[in-house]
Amino acid sequence: MTTTSDARAPQALEGRGLRLGYRDRVVADGLDLHIPAGKVTALVGPNACGKSTALRALARLLKPTAGAVHLDGEDIATLPGRELALRLALLPQTPTAPEGITVRDLVARGRTPHQRWWRQWSSADDAIVDAALSATGVAALAERSIDELSGGQRQRVWIAMALAQETSVLLLDEPTTYLDLAYQVDVLELVAELNRTDGRTVVMVLHELNHACRYADHLVAMRDGRVVAEGAPADIVTPELVHDVFGLRTAVIECPVGGGPLVVPLGGRREANTQNR
């Protein structure tokens, strides 16, 4: 069995031949995904292209009707729930918290997979919760109710809870949704720092392509339930790719800050469609 220390080592995720959908609607068929260990991967693409569906499959929230997801070579369908929770944490798109719960109590719930009947809450758990609060910059909010916080603060608290879970893989479904630009950058900087600090494997679904280009080591561009391209942003992001994936005319220039690709729209999709006639 995987130990906690083993579970925290960088681990790769891979989906092979996945058929995913809901009831009679197939979202993806024959989908292959490779998430490199110890890197930040961003899934990008237009609305309803299958990004969040793929992430749900990687988190075992959605069972493929064909194919399998492997975590460091092991089929996650065969892993006991507790063992998977020790190795992989998910921050869903719209998480909900019990009314009136404090920040500390919510973050402490990340320790649940580590509790056993012979190993109850300890000072080590307190230290891990404190470290998660500190790492996400919300230690000063520990005794406040989650209901009192701003959207950006709440998102940091949810990430703190995922950190307290002490997994090697962190899945984030649209972590910047509903946040203003400053909070978006705060959250993405935090995620990048977590990766730099401990080599955690991170997978994010992002809508903003330039955020993905700046903060991801590995990009997976999707359309219509399939992978159009994947690789380092500098290697794959071109005007042709953006047009193929989003139907948008763009210029791709060098970012003056990070040196990676910066996508500049040249018009809306209507204009792009008109010029292609």
PDB file of C-alpha atoms in Angstrom:
ATOM      1  CA  MET A   1       0.000   0.000   0.000  1.00  0.00           C
ATOM      2  CA  THR A   2       1.120   3.546  -0.721  1.00  0.00           C
ATOM      3  CA  THR A   3       2.368   5.359   2.372  1.00  0.00           C
ATOM      4  CA  THR A   4       1.720   9.017   3.080  1.00  0.00           C
ATOM      5  CA  SER A   5       5.330   9.917   2.278  1.00  0.00           C
ATOM      6  CA  ASP A   6       5.129   8.019  -1.023  1.00  0.00           C
ATOM      7  CA  ALA A   7       1.816   9.711  -1.801  1.00  0.00           C
ATOM      8  CA  ARG A   8       3.461  13.128  -1.547  1.00  0.00           C
ATOM      9  CA  ALA A   9       6.099  12.340  -4.174  1.00  0.00           C
ATOM     10  CA  PRO A  10       5.380  13.854  -7.623  1.00  0.00           C
ATOM     11  CA  GLN A  11       2.928  11.663  -9.499  1.00  0.00           C
ATOM     12  CA  ALA A  12       1.735  11.642 -13.100  1.00  0.00           C
ATOM     13  CA  LEU A  13      -1.882  11.287 -14.221  1.00  0.00           C
ATOM     14  CA  GLU A  14      -2.869   9.675 -17.478  1.00  0.00           C
ATOM     15  CA  GLY A  15      -6.198   9.071 -19.183  1.00  0.00           C
ATOM     16  CA  ARG A  16      -6.231   6.395 -21.854  1.00  0.00           C
ATOM     17  CA  GLY A  17      -9.012   5.965 -24.392  1.00  0.00           C
ATOM     18  CA  LEU A  18     -11.605   7.716 -22.236  1.00  0.00           C
ATOM     19  CA  ARG A  19     -15.248   7.825 -23.241  1.00  0.00           C
ATOM     20  CA  LEU A  20     -16.957  10.402 -21.034  1.00  0.00           C
ATOM     21  CA  GLY A  21     -20.456  11.755 -20.901  1.00  0.00           C
ATOM     22  CA  TYR A  22     -23.686  12.215 -19.021  1.00  0.00           C
ATOM     23  CA  ARG A  23     -26.574   9.787 -19.605  1.00  0.00           C
ATOM     24  CA  ASP A  24     -26.977   9.546 -23.389  1.00  0.00           C
ATOM     25  CA  ARG A  25     -24.737  12.531 -24.206  1.00  0.00           C
ATOM     26  CA  VAL A  26     -21.143  11.672 -25.084  1.00  0.00           C
ATOM     27  CA  VAL A  27     -18.726  14.533 -24.355  1.00  0.00           C
ATOM     28  CA  ALA A  28     -15.471  12.801 -25.299  1.00  0.00           C
ATOM     29  CA  ASP A  29     -14.657   9.492 -26.948  1.00  0.00           C
ATOM     30  CA  GLY A  30     -11.167   8.044 -27.217  1.00  0.00           C
ATOM     31  CA  LEU A  31      -9.688  10.885 -25.166  1.00  0.00           C
ATOM     32  CA  ASP A  32      -6.035  10.519 -24.177  1.00  0.00           C
ATOM     33  CA  LEU A  33      -4.583  12.846 -21.549  1.00  0.00           C
ATOM     34  CA  HIS A  34      -1.072  13.012 -20.152  1.00  0.00           C
ATOM     35  CA  ILE A  35      -0.426  15.085 -17.033  1.00  0.00           C
ATOM     36  CA  PRO A  36       3.324  15.235 -16.304  1.00  0.00           C
ATOM     37  CA  ALA A  37       4.492  14.722 -12.736  1.00  0.00           C
ATOM     38  CA  GLY A  38       5.658  17.747 -10.781  1.00  0.00           C
ATOM     39  CA  LYS A  39       4.417  20.289 -13.339  1.00  0.00           C
ATOM     40  CA  VAL A  40       1.549  22.780 -13.608  1.00  0.00           C
ATOM     41  CA  THR A  41      -0.792  21.707 -16.398  1.00  0.00           C
ATOM     42  CA  ALA A  42      -3.636  23.876 -17.724  1.00  0.00           C
ATOM     43  CA  LEU A  43      -6.606  22.532 -19.679  1.00  0.00           C
ATOM     44  CA  VAL A  44      -7.889  25.217 -22.053  1.00  0.00           C
ATOM     45  CA  GLY A  45     -10.522  25.428 -24.746  1.00  0.00           C
ATOM     46  CA  PRO A  46     -13.932  26.927 -25.541  1.00  0.00           C
ATOM     47  CA  ASN A  47     -17.021  26.425 -23.406  1.00  0.00           C
ATOM     48  CA  ALA A  48     -18.433  22.886 -23.438  1.00  0.00           C
ATOM     49  CA  CYS A  49     -15.299  21.398 -25.006  1.00  0.00           C
ATOM     50  CA  GLY A  50     -14.908  18.803 -22.246  1.00  0.00           C
ATOM     51  CA  LYS A  51     -12.318  20.441 -19.950  1.00  0.00           C
ATOM     52  CA  SER A  52     -14.234  20.134 -16.688  1.00  0.00           C
ATOM     53  CA  THR A  53     -15.604  16.735 -17.703  1.00  0.00           C
ATOM     54  CA  ALA A  54     -12.053  15.502 -18.217  1.00  0.00           C
ATOM     55  CA  LEU A  55     -11.013  16.918 -14.832  1.00  0.00           C
ATOM     56  CA  ARG A  56     -13.928  15.133 -13.148  1.00  0.00           C
ATOM     57  CA  ALA A  57     -12.750  11.882 -14.693  1.00  0.00           C
ATOM     58  CA  LEU A  58      -9.198  12.481 -13.461  1.00  0.00           C
ATOM     59  CA  ALA A  59     -10.631  13.007  -9.960  1.00  0.00           C
ATOM     60  CA  ARG A  60     -12.815   9.850 -10.161  1.00  0.00           C
ATOM     61  CA  LEU A  61     -15.982  11.925  -9.843  1.00  0.00           C
ATOM     62  CA  LEU A  62     -17.066  10.734 -13.291  1.00  0.00           C
ATOM     63  CA  LYS A  63     -16.668   7.089 -14.282  1.00  0.00           C
ATOM     64  CA  PRO A  64     -15.552   6.550 -17.890  1.00  0.00           C
ATOM     65  CA  THR A  65     -17.734   4.181 -19.907  1.00  0.00           C
ATOM     66  CA  ALA A  66     -14.538   3.143 -21.696  1.00  0.00           C
ATOM     67  CA  GLY A  67     -10.847   3.590 -20.972  1.00  0.00           C
ATOM     68  CA  ALA A  68      -9.172   4.251 -17.628  1.00  0.00           C
ATOM     69  CA  VAL A  69      -7.355   6.891 -15.596  1.00  0.00           C
ATOM     70  CA  HIS A  70      -3.982   5.930 -14.134  1.00  0.00           C
ATOM     71  CA  LEU A  71      -2.203   7.624 -11.243  1.00  0.00           C
ATOM     72  CA  ASP A  72       1.470   6.705 -11.420  1.00  0.00           C
ATOM     73  CA  GLY A  73       0.518   3.600 -13.386  1.00  0.00           C
ATOM     74  CA  GLU A  74      -2.313   2.472 -11.095  1.00  0.00           C
ATOM     75  CA  ASP A  75      -5.921   2.455 -12.303  1.00  0.00           C
ATOM     76  CA  ILE A  76      -7.676   4.877  -9.943  1.00  0.00           C
ATOM     77  CA  ALA A  77     -10.870   2.817 -10.197  1.00  0.00           C
ATOM     78  CA  THR A  78      -9.097   0.107  -8.184  1.00  0.00           C
ATOM     79  CA  LEU A  79      -7.813   2.382  -5.401  1.00  0.00           C
ATOM     80  CA  PRO A  80      -9.652   2.518  -2.061  1.00  0.00           C
ATOM     81  CA  GLY A  81     -11.273   5.906  -1.524  1.00  0.00           C
ATOM     82  CA  ARG A  82      -9.077   6.789   1.419  1.00  0.00           C
ATOM     83  CA  GLU A  83      -5.881   5.975  -0.463  1.00  0.00           C
ATOM     84  CA  LEU A  84      -6.955   8.096  -3.433  1.00  0.00           C
ATOM     85  CA  ALA A  85      -7.771  10.974  -1.056  1.00  0.00           C
ATOM     86  CA  LEU A  86      -4.248  10.719   0.360  1.00  0.00           C
ATOM     87  CA  ARG A  87      -2.784  11.124  -3.116  1.00  0.00           C
ATOM     88  CA  LEU A  88      -5.157  13.449  -4.983  1.00  0.00           C
ATOM     89  CA  ALA A  89      -7.147  16.535  -3.933  1.00  0.00           C
ATOM     90  CA  LEU A  90      -9.829  18.354  -5.920  1.00  0.00           C
ATOM     91  CA  LEU A  91     -11.073  21.922  -5.653  1.00  0.00           C
ATOM     92  CA  PRO A  92     -14.391  21.916  -7.572  1.00  0.00           C
ATOM     93  CA  GLN A  93     -15.762  24.842  -9.530  1.00  0.00           C
ATOM     94  CA  THR A  94     -18.294  25.989  -6.925  1.00  0.00           C
ATOM     95  CA  PRO A  95     -17.437  24.460  -3.542  1.00  0.00           C
ATOM     96  CA  THR A  96     -19.868  24.942  -0.672  1.00  0.00           C
ATOM     97  CA  ALA A  97     -19.153  25.119   3.037  1.00  0.00           C
ATOM     98  CA  PRO A  98     -21.427  24.499   6.039  1.00  0.00           C
ATOM     99  CA  GLU A  99     -23.044  27.708   7.230  1.00  0.00           C
ATOM    100  CA  GLY A 100     -21.086  29.473   9.952  1.00  0.00           C
ATOM    101  CA  ILE A 101     -17.986  27.285   9.788  1.00  0.00           C
ATOM    102  CA  THR A 102     -14.734  29.038  10.596  1.00  0.00           C
ATOM    103  CA  VAL A 103     -11.772  29.196   8.274  1.00  0.00           C
ATOM    104  CA  ARG A 104      -9.668  26.980  10.557  1.00  0.00           C
ATOM    105  CA  ASP A 105     -12.396  24.359  10.877  1.00  0.00           C
ATOM    106  CA  LEU A 106     -12.870  24.234   7.115  1.00  0.00           C
ATOM    107  CA  VAL A 107      -9.144  23.877   6.438  1.00  0.00           C
ATOM    108  CA  ALA A 108      -8.946  21.186   9.128  1.00  0.00           C
ATOM    109  CA  ARG A 109     -11.365  19.062   7.096  1.00  0.00           C
ATOM    110  CA  GLY A 110      -8.504  18.479   4.706  1.00  0.00           C
ATOM    111  CA  ARG A 111      -7.008  16.214   7.377  1.00  0.00           C
ATOM    112  CA  THR A 112      -9.980  13.814   7.294  1.00  0.00           C
ATOM    113  CA  PRO A 113      -8.314  11.160   5.071  1.00  0.00           C
ATOM    114  CA  HIS A 114      -5.425  10.971   7.539  1.00  0.00           C
ATOM    115  CA  GLN A 115      -7.619  10.139  10.544  1.00  0.00           C
ATOM    116  CA  ARG A 116      -7.986   6.514  11.627  1.00  0.00           C
ATOM    117  CA  TRP A 117      -9.638   4.936  14.642  1.00  0.00           C
ATOM    118  CA  TRP A 118      -6.161   4.415  16.138  1.00  0.00           C
ATOM    119  CA  ARG A 119      -4.853   7.811  14.966  1.00  0.00           C
ATOM    120  CA  GLN A 120      -7.050  10.688  16.031  1.00  0.00           C
ATOM    121  CA  TRP A 121      -6.361  14.425  15.788  1.00  0.00           C
ATOM    122  CA  SER A 122      -2.891  15.353  17.003  1.00  0.00           C
ATOM    123  CA  SER A 123      -0.533  18.288  17.382  1.00  0.00           C
ATOM    124  CA  ALA A 124       0.972  17.270  14.018  1.00  0.00           C
ATOM    125  CA  ASP A 125      -2.424  17.874  12.384  1.00  0.00           C
ATOM    126  CA  ASP A 126      -2.602  21.297  14.033  1.00  0.00           C
ATOM    127  CA  ALA A 127       0.842  22.131  12.646  1.00  0.00           C
ATOM    128  CA  ILE A 128      -0.156  21.062   9.126  1.00  0.00           C
ATOM    129  CA  VAL A 129      -3.321  23.200   9.266  1.00  0.00           C
ATOM    130  CA  ASP A 130      -1.282  26.167  10.517  1.00  0.00           C
ATOM    131  CA  ALA A 131       1.201  25.692   7.683  1.00  0.00           C
ATOM    132  CA  ALA A 132      -1.604  25.550   5.093  1.00  0.00           C
ATOM    133  CA  LEU A 133      -3.176  28.727   6.479  1.00  0.00           C
ATOM    134  CA  SER A 134       0.184  30.482   6.401  1.00  0.00           C
ATOM    135  CA  ALA A 135       1.098  29.282   2.896  1.00  0.00           C
ATOM    136  CA  THR A 136      -2.132  30.663   1.460  1.00  0.00           C
ATOM    137  CA  GLY A 137      -1.979  33.949   3.374  1.00  0.00           C
ATOM    138  CA  VAL A 138      -5.172  33.434   5.376  1.00  0.00           C
ATOM    139  CA  ALA A 139      -3.748  32.745   8.855  1.00  0.00           C
ATOM    140  CA  ALA A 140      -5.119  36.076  10.125  1.00  0.00           C
ATOM    141  CA  LEU A 141      -8.614  34.957   9.081  1.00  0.00           C
ATOM    142  CA  ALA A 142      -8.480  31.611  10.909  1.00  0.00           C
ATOM    143  CA  GLU A 143     -11.230  32.352  13.437  1.00  0.00           C
ATOM    144  CA  ARG A 144     -13.546  34.193  11.054  1.00  0.00           C
ATOM    145  CA  SER A 145     -16.597  32.615   9.486  1.00  0.00           C
ATOM    146  CA  ILE A 146     -16.154  31.609   5.851  1.00  0.00           C
ATOM    147  CA  ASP A 147     -19.416  33.464   5.168  1.00  0.00           C
ATOM    148  CA  GLU A 148     -17.741  36.789   5.956  1.00  0.00           C
ATOM    149  CA  LEU A 149     -14.962  36.498   3.390  1.00  0.00           C
ATOM    150  CA  SER A 150     -14.562  37.925  -0.084  1.00  0.00           C
ATOM    151  CA  GLY A 151     -14.449  35.651  -3.122  1.00  0.00           C
ATOM    152  CA  GLY A 152     -10.671  35.817  -3.355  1.00  0.00           C
ATOM    153  CA  GLN A 153     -10.227  35.069   0.334  1.00  0.00           C
ATOM    154  CA  ARG A 154     -12.585  32.117   0.133  1.00  0.00           C
ATOM    155  CA  GLN A 155     -10.696  30.679  -2.806  1.00  0.00           C
ATOM    156  CA  ARG A 156      -7.471  30.855  -0.834  1.00  0.00           C
ATOM    157  CA  VAL A 157      -9.158  29.083   2.087  1.00  0.00           C
ATOM    158  CA  TRP A 158     -10.371  26.284  -0.178  1.00  0.00           C
ATOM    159  CA  ILE A 159      -6.849  25.898  -1.543  1.00  0.00           C
ATOM    160  CA  ALA A 160      -5.575  25.816   2.061  1.00  0.00           C
ATOM    161  CA  MET A 161      -7.950  22.933   2.772  1.00  0.00           C
ATOM    162  CA  ALA A 162      -6.606  21.070  -0.254  1.00  0.00           C
ATOM    163  CA  LEU A 163      -3.051  21.739   0.974  1.00  0.00           C
ATOM    164  CA  ALA A 164      -3.899  20.365   4.408  1.00  0.00           C
ATOM    165  CA  GLN A 165      -4.898  17.144   2.667  1.00  0.00           C
ATOM    166  CA  GLU A 166      -1.183  16.749   1.837  1.00  0.00           C
ATOM    167  CA  THR A 167      -1.538  15.144  -1.570  1.00  0.00           C
ATOM    168  CA  SER A 168       0.964  15.125  -4.405  1.00  0.00           C
ATOM    169  CA  VAL A 169      -1.707  15.954  -7.009  1.00  0.00           C
ATOM    170  CA  LEU A 170      -3.973  19.009  -6.886  1.00  0.00           C
ATOM    171  CA  LEU A 171      -6.864  19.434  -9.338  1.00  0.00           C
ATOM    172  CA  LEU A 172      -8.469  22.885  -9.671  1.00  0.00           C
ATOM    173  CA  ASP A 173     -11.626  23.436 -11.718  1.00  0.00           C
ATOM    174  CA  GLU A 174     -11.698  27.065 -12.864  1.00  0.00           C
ATOM    175  CA  PRO A 175     -10.057  28.444  -9.689  1.00  0.00           C
ATOM    176  CA  THR A 176     -10.260  32.062 -10.953  1.00  0.00           C
ATOM    177  CA  THR A 177     -13.954  32.108 -11.883  1.00  0.00           C
ATOM    178  CA  TYR A 178     -15.888  35.078 -10.404  1.00  0.00           C
ATOM    179  CA  LEU A 179     -12.662  36.732  -9.190  1.00  0.00           C
ATOM    180  CA  ASP A 180     -11.473  40.147 -10.283  1.00  0.00           C
ATOM    181  CA  LEU A 181      -8.124  40.448 -12.029  1.00  0.00           C
ATOM    182  CA  ALA A 182      -6.079  41.119  -8.894  1.00  0.00           C
ATOM    183  CA  TYR A 183      -7.513  38.074  -7.095  1.00  0.00           C
ATOM    184  CA  GLN A 184      -7.033  35.935 -10.214  1.00  0.00           C
ATOM    185  CA  VAL A 185      -3.336  36.788 -10.250  1.00  0.00           C
ATOM    186  CA  ASP A 186      -3.088  36.205  -6.480  1.00  0.00           C
ATOM    187  CA  VAL A 187      -4.559  32.706  -6.782  1.00  0.00           C
ATOM    188  CA  LEU A 188      -2.426  31.753  -9.784  1.00  0.00           C
ATOM    189  CA  GLU A 189       0.742  33.079  -8.156  1.00  0.00           C
ATOM    190  CA  LEU A 190      -0.116  30.995  -5.099  1.00  0.00           C
ATOM    191  CA  VAL A 191      -0.591  27.852  -7.200  1.00  0.00           C
ATOM    192  CA  ALA A 192       2.711  28.458  -9.004  1.00  0.00           C
ATOM    193  CA  GLU A 193       4.501  28.959  -5.700  1.00  0.00           C
ATOM    194  CA  LEU A 194       3.089  25.716  -4.310  1.00  0.00           C
ATOM    195  CA  ASN A 195       4.428  23.901  -7.335  1.00  0.00           C
ATOM    196  CA  ARG A 196       7.851  25.547  -7.071  1.00  0.00           C
ATOM    197  CA  THR A 197       8.087  24.825  -3.339  1.00  0.00           C
ATOM    198  CA  ASP A 198       7.290  21.109  -3.248  1.00  0.00           C
ATOM    199  CA  GLY A 199       6.983  19.920  -6.846  1.00  0.00           C
ATOM    200  CA  ARG A 200       3.268  19.270  -6.485  1.00  0.00           C
ATOM    201  CA  THR A 201       1.537  18.100  -9.673  1.00  0.00           C
ATOM    202  CA  VAL A 202      -1.178  20.657 -10.471  1.00  0.00           C
ATOM    203  CA  VAL A 203      -3.955  20.477 -13.064  1.00  0.00           C
ATOM    204  CA  MET A 204      -6.101  23.572 -13.654  1.00  0.00           C
ATOM    205  CA  VAL A 205      -9.054  24.198 -15.925  1.00  0.00           C
ATOM    206  CA  LEU A 206      -8.687  27.811 -17.069  1.00  0.00           C
ATOM    207  CA  HIS A 207     -10.729  30.038 -19.385  1.00  0.00           C
ATOM    208  CA  GLU A 208      -8.144  32.788 -19.730  1.00  0.00           C
ATOM    209  CA  LEU A 209      -5.587  31.614 -22.278  1.00  0.00           C
ATOM    210  CA  ASN A 210      -2.957  34.204 -21.326  1.00  0.00           C
ATOM    211  CA  HIS A 211      -3.126  33.129 -17.683  1.00  0.00           C
ATOM    212  CA  ALA A 212      -2.576  29.551 -18.811  1.00  0.00           C
ATOM    213  CA  CYS A 213       0.387  30.560 -20.970  1.00  0.00           C
ATOM    214  CA  ARG A 214       2.006  32.431 -18.111  1.00  0.00           C
ATOM    215  CA  TYR A 215       1.464  30.023 -15.230  1.00  0.00           C
ATOM    216  CA  ALA A 216       1.409  26.551 -16.800  1.00  0.00           C
ATOM    217  CA  ASP A 217       4.419  24.439 -17.703  1.00  0.00           C
ATOM    218  CA  HIS A 218       2.260  22.140 -19.814  1.00  0.00           C
ATOM    219  CA  LEU A 219      -0.791  23.149 -21.856  1.00  0.00           C
ATOM    220  CA  VAL A 220      -3.560  20.873 -23.114  1.00  0.00           C
ATOM    221  CA  ALA A 221      -5.759  22.579 -25.726  1.00  0.00           C
ATOM    222  CA  MET A 222      -9.136  20.894 -26.221  1.00  0.00           C
ATOM    223  CA  ARG A 223     -12.018  21.244 -28.638  1.00  0.00           C
ATOM    224  CA  ASP A 224     -15.111  19.064 -29.090  1.00  0.00           C
ATOM    225  CA  GLY A 225     -13.935  16.515 -26.555  1.00  0.00           C
ATOM    226  CA  ARG A 226     -10.535  15.930 -28.119  1.00  0.00           C
ATOM    227  CA  VAL A 227      -6.984  17.156 -27.566  1.00  0.00           C
ATOM    228  CA  VAL A 228      -5.945  19.488 -30.382  1.00  0.00           C
ATOM    229  CA  ALA A 229      -2.417  20.116 -29.086  1.00  0.00           C
ATOM    230  CA  GLU A 230      -0.373  19.694 -25.931  1.00  0.00           C
ATOM    231  CA  GLY A 231       3.056  20.750 -24.768  1.00  0.00           C
ATOM    232  CA  ALA A 232       4.900  23.772 -23.388  1.00  0.00           C
ATOM    233  CA  PRO A 233       2.972  26.997 -24.138  1.00  0.00           C
ATOM    234  CA  ALA A 234       5.904  28.442 -26.105  1.00  0.00           C
ATOM    235  CA  ASP A 235       5.976  25.330 -28.279  1.00  0.00           C
ATOM    236  CA  ILE A 236       2.311  25.049 -29.215  1.00  0.00           C
ATOM    237  CA  VAL A 237       0.552  28.424 -28.901  1.00  0.00           C
ATOM    238  CA  THR A 238       0.355  29.967 -32.368  1.00  0.00           C
ATOM    239  CA  PRO A 239      -2.274  32.062 -34.186  1.00  0.00           C
ATOM    240  CA  GLU A 240      -3.222  28.916 -36.105  1.00  0.00           C
ATOM    241  CA  LEU A 241      -3.801  26.913 -32.919  1.00  0.00           C
ATOM    242  CA  VAL A 242      -5.872  29.660 -31.310  1.00  0.00           C
ATOM    243  CA  HIS A 243      -8.007  29.894 -34.455  1.00  0.00           C
ATOM    244  CA  ASP A 244      -8.436  26.127 -34.590  1.00  0.00           C
ATOM    245  CA  VAL A 245      -9.450  25.890 -30.920  1.00  0.00           C
ATOM    246  CA  PHE A 246     -11.364  29.146 -30.337  1.00  0.00           C
ATOM    247  CA  GLY A 247     -12.260  30.285 -33.864  1.00  0.00           C
ATOM    248  CA  LEU A 248     -10.538  33.587 -33.164  1.00  0.00           C
ATOM    249  CA  ARG A 249      -8.025  35.623 -35.190  1.00  0.00           C
ATOM    250  CA  THR A 250      -5.067  36.627 -33.029  1.00  0.00           C
ATOM    251  CA  ALA A 251      -1.476  37.735 -32.989  1.00  0.00           C
ATOM    252  CA  VAL A 252       0.865  35.850 -30.683  1.00  0.00           C
ATOM    253  CA  ILE A 253       3.735  37.932 -29.350  1.00  0.00           C
ATOM    254  CA  GLU A 254       6.362  37.492 -26.666  1.00  0.00           C
ATOM    255  CA  CYS A 255       5.140  38.400 -23.191  1.00  0.00           C
ATOM    256  CA  PRO A 256       7.253  41.315 -21.904  1.00  0.00           C
ATOM    257  CA  VAL A 257       7.132  39.894 -18.357  1.00  0.00           C
ATOM    258  CA  GLY A 258       7.589  36.147 -18.568  1.00  0.00           C
ATOM    259  CA  GLY A 259       8.856  35.784 -22.113  1.00  0.00           C
ATOM    260  CA  GLY A 260       6.214  33.209 -23.029  1.00  0.00           C
ATOM    261  CA  PRO A 261       3.454  33.619 -25.617  1.00  0.00           C
ATOM    262  CA  LEU A 262       0.966  36.468 -25.234  1.00  0.00           C
ATOM    263  CA  VAL A 263      -2.236  36.166 -27.256  1.00  0.00           C
ATOM    264  CA  VAL A 264      -3.697  39.407 -28.656  1.00  0.00           C
ATOM    265  CA  PRO A 265      -7.176  39.139 -30.228  1.00  0.00           C
ATOM    266  CA  LEU A 266      -7.575  40.845 -33.601  1.00  0.00           C
ATOM    267  CA  GLY A 267     -11.349  40.658 -33.629  1.00  0.00           C
ATOM    268  CA  GLY A 268     -14.276  38.578 -32.483  1.00  0.00           C
ATOM    269  CA  ARG A 269     -15.342  35.204 -33.843  1.00  0.00           C
ATOM    270  CA  ARG A 270     -17.929  36.851 -36.086  1.00  0.00           C
ATOM    271  CA  GLU A 271     -15.190  38.837 -37.810  1.00  0.00           C
ATOM    272  CA  ALA A 272     -13.027  35.704 -38.100  1.00  0.00           C
ATOM    273  CA  ASN A 273     -15.899  33.773 -39.681  1.00  0.00           C
ATOM    274  CA  THR A 274     -16.623  36.595 -42.117  1.00  0.00           C
ATOM    275  CA  GLN A 275     -13.006  36.743 -43.267  1.00  0.00           C
ATOM    276  CA  ASN A 276     -12.937  32.963 -43.797  1.00  0.00           C
ATOM    277  CA  ARG A 277     -15.848  32.975 -46.256  1.00  0.00           C
TER     278      ARG A 277
END
